[in-house]
Amino acid sequence: QVQLVESGGGLVQPGGSLSLSCAGSGLTLYYYSVAWFRQAPGKEREGVSCVGRRWGGAFYKDSVKGRFTISRDNAKNTVYLQMDSLRPEDTAVYYCAAAWGNYCEDDVRRTDYDDWGQGTQVTVSS
């Protein structure tokens, strides 16, 4: 049973920080490209960030570049998204996803990813 579980969402004021976790079970995330997506009400699900499989590097959408950081803890089979300087427009349900393949080279594309978590709500509001 392949499972991805997101956690760490919540309510934060503009300018604040949150750290999201994506814990894998039934798969070793080290061998997968892993991405974070988000979806706000009435909007399409959009890619936010990703990290390449094994020794692959990270990619960030321009809207979060310099504010968000993606990282791995292979011993815990977990991928994180550290979110700083949060803005109201960051409000969304955040999903992690994994892809068995060589992805996350120049973009984060929904169609590349096979396994998805259930999502965690992030709300940025004063």
PDB file of C-alpha atoms in Angstrom:
ATOM      1  CA  GLN A   1       0.000   0.000   0.000  1.00  0.00           C
ATOM      2  CA  VAL A   2       1.559   3.245  -1.196  1.00  0.00           C
ATOM      3  CA  GLN A   3       0.685   6.210   0.966  1.00  0.00           C
ATOM      4  CA  LEU A   4       1.755   9.831   1.259  1.00  0.00           C
ATOM      5  CA  VAL A   5       0.610  11.763   4.312  1.00  0.00           C
ATOM      6  CA  GLU A   6       0.911  15.538   4.566  1.00  0.00           C
ATOM      7  CA  SER A   7       0.932  17.361   7.870  1.00  0.00           C
ATOM      8  CA  GLY A   8       1.842  20.746   9.295  1.00  0.00           C
ATOM      9  CA  GLY A   9      -0.829  22.975   7.833  1.00  0.00           C
ATOM     10  CA  GLY A  10      -2.684  25.554   9.846  1.00  0.00           C
ATOM     11  CA  LEU A  11      -3.563  29.202  10.267  1.00  0.00           C
ATOM     12  CA  VAL A  12      -0.779  31.764  10.174  1.00  0.00           C
ATOM     13  CA  GLN A  13      -0.608  35.539   9.858  1.00  0.00           C
ATOM     14  CA  PRO A  14       0.940  37.213   6.821  1.00  0.00           C
ATOM     15  CA  GLY A  15       4.697  37.182   7.141  1.00  0.00           C
ATOM     16  CA  GLY A  16       4.652  34.060   9.267  1.00  0.00           C
ATOM     17  CA  SER A  17       6.051  30.605   8.645  1.00  0.00           C
ATOM     18  CA  LEU A  18       4.894  27.024   8.428  1.00  0.00           C
ATOM     19  CA  SER A  19       6.691  23.768   7.753  1.00  0.00           C
ATOM     20  CA  LEU A  20       4.846  21.027   5.887  1.00  0.00           C
ATOM     21  CA  SER A  21       5.814  17.362   6.005  1.00  0.00           C
ATOM     22  CA  CYS A  22       5.191  14.612   3.472  1.00  0.00           C
ATOM     23  CA  ALA A  23       5.767  11.178   4.970  1.00  0.00           C
ATOM     24  CA  GLY A  24       5.953   8.178   2.664  1.00  0.00           C
ATOM     25  CA  SER A  25       5.012   4.588   3.353  1.00  0.00           C
ATOM     26  CA  GLY A  26       5.108   1.708   0.915  1.00  0.00           C
ATOM     27  CA  LEU A  27       7.678   3.587  -1.170  1.00  0.00           C
ATOM     28  CA  THR A  28      11.143   4.955  -0.591  1.00  0.00           C
ATOM     29  CA  LEU A  29      10.965   8.632  -1.478  1.00  0.00           C
ATOM     30  CA  TYR A  30      14.689   8.811  -2.164  1.00  0.00           C
ATOM     31  CA  TYR A  31      14.041   7.055  -5.484  1.00  0.00           C
ATOM     32  CA  TYR A  32      11.175   9.346  -6.474  1.00  0.00           C
ATOM     33  CA  SER A  33      10.835  12.882  -7.647  1.00  0.00           C
ATOM     34  CA  VAL A  34       8.663  14.551  -5.018  1.00  0.00           C
ATOM     35  CA  ALA A  35       6.610  17.686  -5.550  1.00  0.00           C
ATOM     36  CA  TRP A  36       4.355  20.049  -3.675  1.00  0.00           C
ATOM     37  CA  PHE A  37       1.190  21.351  -5.281  1.00  0.00           C
ATOM     38  CA  ARG A  38      -1.511  23.645  -3.983  1.00  0.00           C
ATOM     39  CA  GLN A  39      -5.119  24.338  -4.844  1.00  0.00           C
ATOM     40  CA  ALA A  40      -7.183  27.308  -3.757  1.00  0.00           C
ATOM     41  CA  PRO A  41     -10.995  27.302  -3.999  1.00  0.00           C
ATOM     42  CA  GLY A  42     -12.136  27.811  -7.569  1.00  0.00           C
ATOM     43  CA  LYS A  43      -8.622  27.539  -8.975  1.00  0.00           C
ATOM     44  CA  GLU A  44      -6.599  24.888 -10.739  1.00  0.00           C
ATOM     45  CA  ARG A  45      -4.116  22.814  -8.828  1.00  0.00           C
ATOM     46  CA  GLU A  46      -0.699  24.345  -9.405  1.00  0.00           C
ATOM     47  CA  GLY A  47       2.815  23.138  -8.862  1.00  0.00           C
ATOM     48  CA  VAL A  48       4.821  24.902  -6.174  1.00  0.00           C
ATOM     49  CA  SER A  49       8.135  23.112  -5.795  1.00  0.00           C
ATOM     50  CA  CYS A  50       9.821  19.787  -6.403  1.00  0.00           C
ATOM     51  CA  VAL A  51      13.011  17.882  -5.724  1.00  0.00           C
ATOM     52  CA  GLY A  52      14.535  15.428  -8.143  1.00  0.00           C
ATOM     53  CA  ARG A  53      14.950  11.754  -7.414  1.00  0.00           C
ATOM     54  CA  ARG A  54      18.081  10.503  -5.685  1.00  0.00           C
ATOM     55  CA  TRP A  55      20.657  13.268  -6.064  1.00  0.00           C
ATOM     56  CA  GLY A  56      18.436  15.581  -8.088  1.00  0.00           C
ATOM     57  CA  GLY A  57      18.165  19.276  -7.361  1.00  0.00           C
ATOM     58  CA  ALA A  58      15.202  21.432  -6.445  1.00  0.00           C
ATOM     59  CA  PHE A  59      12.871  23.596  -8.506  1.00  0.00           C
ATOM     60  CA  TYR A  60      10.657  26.466  -7.359  1.00  0.00           C
ATOM     61  CA  LYS A  61       7.924  28.404  -9.043  1.00  0.00           C
ATOM     62  CA  ASP A  62       8.713  32.092  -9.304  1.00  0.00           C
ATOM     63  CA  SER A  63       5.886  32.989  -6.933  1.00  0.00           C
ATOM     64  CA  VAL A  64       7.549  31.140  -4.034  1.00  0.00           C
ATOM     65  CA  LYS A  65      11.219  31.411  -4.950  1.00  0.00           C
ATOM     66  CA  GLY A  66      13.230  32.794  -2.063  1.00  0.00           C
ATOM     67  CA  ARG A  67      10.419  32.125   0.423  1.00  0.00           C
ATOM     68  CA  PHE A  68       9.917  28.343   0.293  1.00  0.00           C
ATOM     69  CA  THR A  69      12.512  25.608   0.709  1.00  0.00           C
ATOM     70  CA  ILE A  70      12.060  21.937  -0.140  1.00  0.00           C
ATOM     71  CA  SER A  71      14.238  19.329   1.548  1.00  0.00           C
ATOM     72  CA  ARG A  72      14.534  15.613   2.247  1.00  0.00           C
ATOM     73  CA  ASP A  73      15.191  13.585   5.357  1.00  0.00           C
ATOM     74  CA  ASN A  74      15.924  10.191   3.873  1.00  0.00           C
ATOM     75  CA  ALA A  75      16.275   8.492   7.263  1.00  0.00           C
ATOM     76  CA  LYS A  76      12.677   9.493   8.014  1.00  0.00           C
ATOM     77  CA  ASN A  77      11.448   8.910   4.448  1.00  0.00           C
ATOM     78  CA  THR A  78      10.007  12.409   4.546  1.00  0.00           C
ATOM     79  CA  VAL A  79      10.056  15.499   2.334  1.00  0.00           C
ATOM     80  CA  TYR A  80       9.504  18.936   3.822  1.00  0.00           C
ATOM     81  CA  LEU A  81       8.364  22.291   2.550  1.00  0.00           C
ATOM     82  CA  GLN A  82       9.525  25.163   4.717  1.00  0.00           C
ATOM     83  CA  MET A  83       7.365  28.198   3.988  1.00  0.00           C
ATOM     84  CA  ASP A  84       8.513  31.626   5.135  1.00  0.00           C
ATOM     85  CA  SER A  85       7.189  35.143   4.528  1.00  0.00           C
ATOM     86  CA  LEU A  86       3.736  33.755   3.852  1.00  0.00           C
ATOM     87  CA  ARG A  87       1.198  35.828   1.964  1.00  0.00           C
ATOM     88  CA  PRO A  88      -2.604  35.611   1.810  1.00  0.00           C
ATOM     89  CA  GLU A  89      -2.326  34.360  -1.769  1.00  0.00           C
ATOM     90  CA  ASP A  90      -0.473  31.306  -0.441  1.00  0.00           C
ATOM     91  CA  THR A  91      -3.736  30.121   1.127  1.00  0.00           C
ATOM     92  CA  ALA A  92      -4.626  26.729  -0.341  1.00  0.00           C
ATOM     93  CA  VAL A  93      -4.765  23.022   0.275  1.00  0.00           C
ATOM     94  CA  TYR A  94      -1.230  21.751  -0.174  1.00  0.00           C
ATOM     95  CA  TYR A  95      -0.583  18.297  -1.616  1.00  0.00           C
ATOM     96  CA  CYS A  96       2.569  16.286  -1.960  1.00  0.00           C
ATOM     97  CA  ALA A  97       3.063  13.906  -4.843  1.00  0.00           C
ATOM     98  CA  ALA A  98       5.677  11.390  -5.986  1.00  0.00           C
ATOM     99  CA  ALA A  99       6.768  10.328  -9.447  1.00  0.00           C
ATOM    100  CA  TRP A 100       8.824   7.310 -10.456  1.00  0.00           C
ATOM    101  CA  GLY A 101      10.935   8.928 -13.113  1.00  0.00           C
ATOM    102  CA  ASN A 102      13.336  11.681 -14.005  1.00  0.00           C
ATOM    103  CA  TYR A 103      11.220  14.753 -13.311  1.00  0.00           C
ATOM    104  CA  CYS A 104      11.638  18.147 -11.700  1.00  0.00           C
ATOM    105  CA  GLU A 105      14.173  19.418 -14.188  1.00  0.00           C
ATOM    106  CA  ASP A 106      12.511  22.614 -15.387  1.00  0.00           C
ATOM    107  CA  ASP A 107       8.920  22.663 -14.096  1.00  0.00           C
ATOM    108  CA  VAL A 108       6.360  21.041 -11.795  1.00  0.00           C
ATOM    109  CA  ARG A 109       3.685  19.343 -13.883  1.00  0.00           C
ATOM    110  CA  ARG A 110       0.649  17.615 -12.392  1.00  0.00           C
ATOM    111  CA  THR A 111       0.555  14.978 -15.118  1.00  0.00           C
ATOM    112  CA  ASP A 112       4.039  13.756 -14.196  1.00  0.00           C
ATOM    113  CA  TYR A 113       3.029  12.546 -10.737  1.00  0.00           C
ATOM    114  CA  ASP A 114       1.394   9.250  -9.855  1.00  0.00           C
ATOM    115  CA  ASP A 115       1.009   9.084  -6.080  1.00  0.00           C
ATOM    116  CA  TRP A 116      -0.735  11.794  -4.086  1.00  0.00           C
ATOM    117  CA  GLY A 117      -1.365  12.654  -0.484  1.00  0.00           C
ATOM    118  CA  GLN A 118      -4.665  13.769   0.979  1.00  0.00           C
ATOM    119  CA  GLY A 119      -3.683  17.412   1.378  1.00  0.00           C
ATOM    120  CA  THR A 120      -3.243  19.788   4.291  1.00  0.00           C
ATOM    121  CA  GLN A 121      -4.896  23.193   4.627  1.00  0.00           C
ATOM    122  CA  VAL A 122      -2.747  26.312   4.829  1.00  0.00           C
ATOM    123  CA  THR A 123      -4.527  29.563   5.623  1.00  0.00           C
ATOM    124  CA  VAL A 124      -2.682  32.891   5.682  1.00  0.00           C
ATOM    125  CA  SER A 125      -4.852  35.604   7.166  1.00  0.00           C
ATOM    126  CA  SER A 126      -4.708  38.441   9.647  1.00  0.00           C
TER     127      SER A 126
END
